[in-house]
Amino acid sequence: MASPKGVSDADVEKWLKEGDRVQWFRAEAEMYRWLEESEIKLAELLRCIQYFAKMANIWTQLADSSIDNPGKQAYARRTAAQFSELSSTARSQLDKAGYPHIHDLDGLIHYLQGRRNELKDAINKAATGDLPHEEECDSEKDGKDGSEAL
């Protein structure tokens, strides 16, 4: 690369390297923001599932305690069924999204800690340049290594 007049190649290289470093840290910060958002969404979905299940239980108890009033009992049973259906649907969507192993907030914490550790390892490998060679990445994309392309 030709350097501007009066600027050495070493200075240009230093300037380019500094630009790459700035871009690296900006990209890393953005990645962590997206990671945080995805973690928040998972926690919110789990709380919804728990809330729906709890409300189904509460309405079932109300129905059981309203045996002297069939109208109240029918309303409570219908409401309990609605909350139960919401809980089942949300759970099914969480499973379909690839998280069937997460059943409660403790399970979510365990999963997220593992995911963060894997991410830190990947970032360290990328920072040290310990990444697969370009040919290996191309063969993985093509599915030549026996796995499906993402």
XYZ file of C-alpha atoms in Angstrom:
150
model
C 0.000 0.000 0.000
C 1.332 3.420 -0.880
C 1.721 5.768 2.070
C 0.733 9.431 1.903
C 3.628 11.791 1.374
C 5.600 12.377 4.561
C 4.117 9.354 6.382
C 6.152 6.220 6.783
C 4.818 2.755 6.037
C 5.298 1.906 9.710
C 3.078 4.841 10.751
C 0.384 3.786 8.295
C 0.566 0.215 9.572
C 0.330 1.463 13.157
C -2.673 3.632 12.274
C -4.426 0.731 10.512
C -3.747 -1.596 13.426
C -5.213 0.946 15.863
C -8.314 1.217 13.658
C -8.678 -2.553 13.686
C -8.404 -2.585 17.475
C -11.103 0.078 17.824
C -13.375 -1.861 15.464
C -12.709 -5.083 17.398
C -13.741 -3.553 20.726
C -16.805 -1.871 19.237
C -17.899 -5.167 17.696
C -17.274 -6.979 20.972
C -19.361 -4.428 22.895
C -22.190 -4.762 20.385
C -22.022 -8.548 20.625
C -22.336 -8.342 24.413
C -25.351 -6.022 24.094
C -27.085 -8.535 21.800
C -26.136 -11.365 24.136
C -27.675 -9.497 27.071
C -30.882 -8.902 25.111
C -31.185 -12.574 24.182
C -30.641 -13.569 27.825
C -33.297 -11.091 28.966
C -35.782 -12.481 26.427
C -35.176 -16.049 27.587
C -35.689 -15.035 31.227
C -38.872 -13.145 30.326
C -40.257 -16.154 28.479
C -39.504 -18.438 31.424
C -41.202 -15.995 33.792
C -44.254 -15.939 31.492
C -44.434 -19.726 31.529
C -44.164 -19.754 35.326
C -46.762 -16.992 35.661
C -49.245 -18.776 33.402
C -48.771 -22.055 35.304
C -49.187 -20.284 38.660
C -52.355 -18.523 37.503
C -53.765 -21.819 36.190
C -53.120 -23.326 39.617
C -54.743 -20.374 41.417
C -57.862 -20.507 39.228
C -58.090 -24.283 39.695
C -58.005 -23.780 43.466
C -60.702 -21.100 43.163
C -62.839 -23.494 41.123
C -62.394 -26.209 43.744
C -63.422 -23.813 46.502
C -66.544 -22.618 44.623
C -68.500 -25.869 44.690
C -71.565 -24.070 46.065
C -71.749 -21.749 43.027
C -71.651 -23.570 39.656
C -71.345 -20.320 37.661
C -68.249 -19.190 39.547
C -66.819 -22.679 39.341
C -67.330 -22.853 35.559
C -65.735 -19.428 35.068
C -62.761 -20.375 37.266
C -62.262 -23.689 35.431
C -62.428 -21.973 32.036
C -59.912 -19.334 33.150
C -57.636 -22.040 34.586
C -57.788 -23.887 31.259
C -56.885 -20.698 29.378
C -53.839 -20.079 31.561
C -52.843 -23.727 31.297
C -53.045 -23.506 27.496
C -50.940 -20.320 27.509
C -48.330 -22.060 29.651
C -48.245 -25.104 27.366
C -48.006 -22.987 24.219
C -45.188 -20.846 25.614
C -43.318 -23.967 26.766
C -43.742 -25.518 23.325
C -42.388 -22.381 21.654
C -39.380 -22.355 23.981
C -38.702 -26.004 23.114
C -39.042 -25.303 19.382
C -36.604 -22.391 19.733
C -33.959 -24.880 20.851
C -34.174 -24.646 24.633
C -36.005 -27.816 25.739
C -33.448 -28.369 28.513
C -34.313 -25.089 30.309
C -37.180 -25.634 32.741
C -36.663 -22.943 35.370
C -34.523 -19.912 36.168
C -31.826 -22.066 37.794
C -31.578 -24.082 34.590
C -31.380 -20.848 32.616
C -28.536 -19.595 34.809
C -26.642 -22.862 34.324
C -27.175 -22.727 30.551
C -26.126 -19.068 30.297
C -22.970 -19.612 32.337
C -21.941 -22.401 29.980
C -22.774 -20.314 26.922
C -20.778 -17.361 28.257
C -17.763 -19.595 28.931
C -17.922 -20.954 25.376
C -18.188 -17.415 24.062
C -15.179 -16.247 26.088
C -13.147 -19.153 24.715
C -14.170 -18.271 21.156
C -13.295 -14.599 21.695
C -9.904 -15.514 23.130
C -9.217 -17.766 20.146
C -10.219 -14.996 17.758
C -8.104 -12.426 19.611
C -5.022 -14.634 19.526
C -5.573 -15.629 15.918
C -6.097 -19.280 16.869
C -8.895 -19.733 14.337
C -9.389 -22.436 11.698
C -7.727 -21.760 8.378
C -9.868 -20.310 5.612
C -9.949 -23.621 3.741
C -11.356 -25.378 6.817
C -14.074 -22.747 7.196
C -15.008 -23.076 3.518
C -15.317 -26.855 3.786
C -17.545 -26.486 6.858
C -19.806 -24.048 5.012
C -20.098 -26.475 2.113
C -20.889 -29.335 4.486
C -17.841 -31.294 3.307
C -16.908 -32.208 6.860
C -20.067 -34.306 7.212
C -22.132 -31.680 8.991
C -24.865 -29.544 7.534
C -24.120 -25.952 6.620
C -25.664 -23.448 8.988
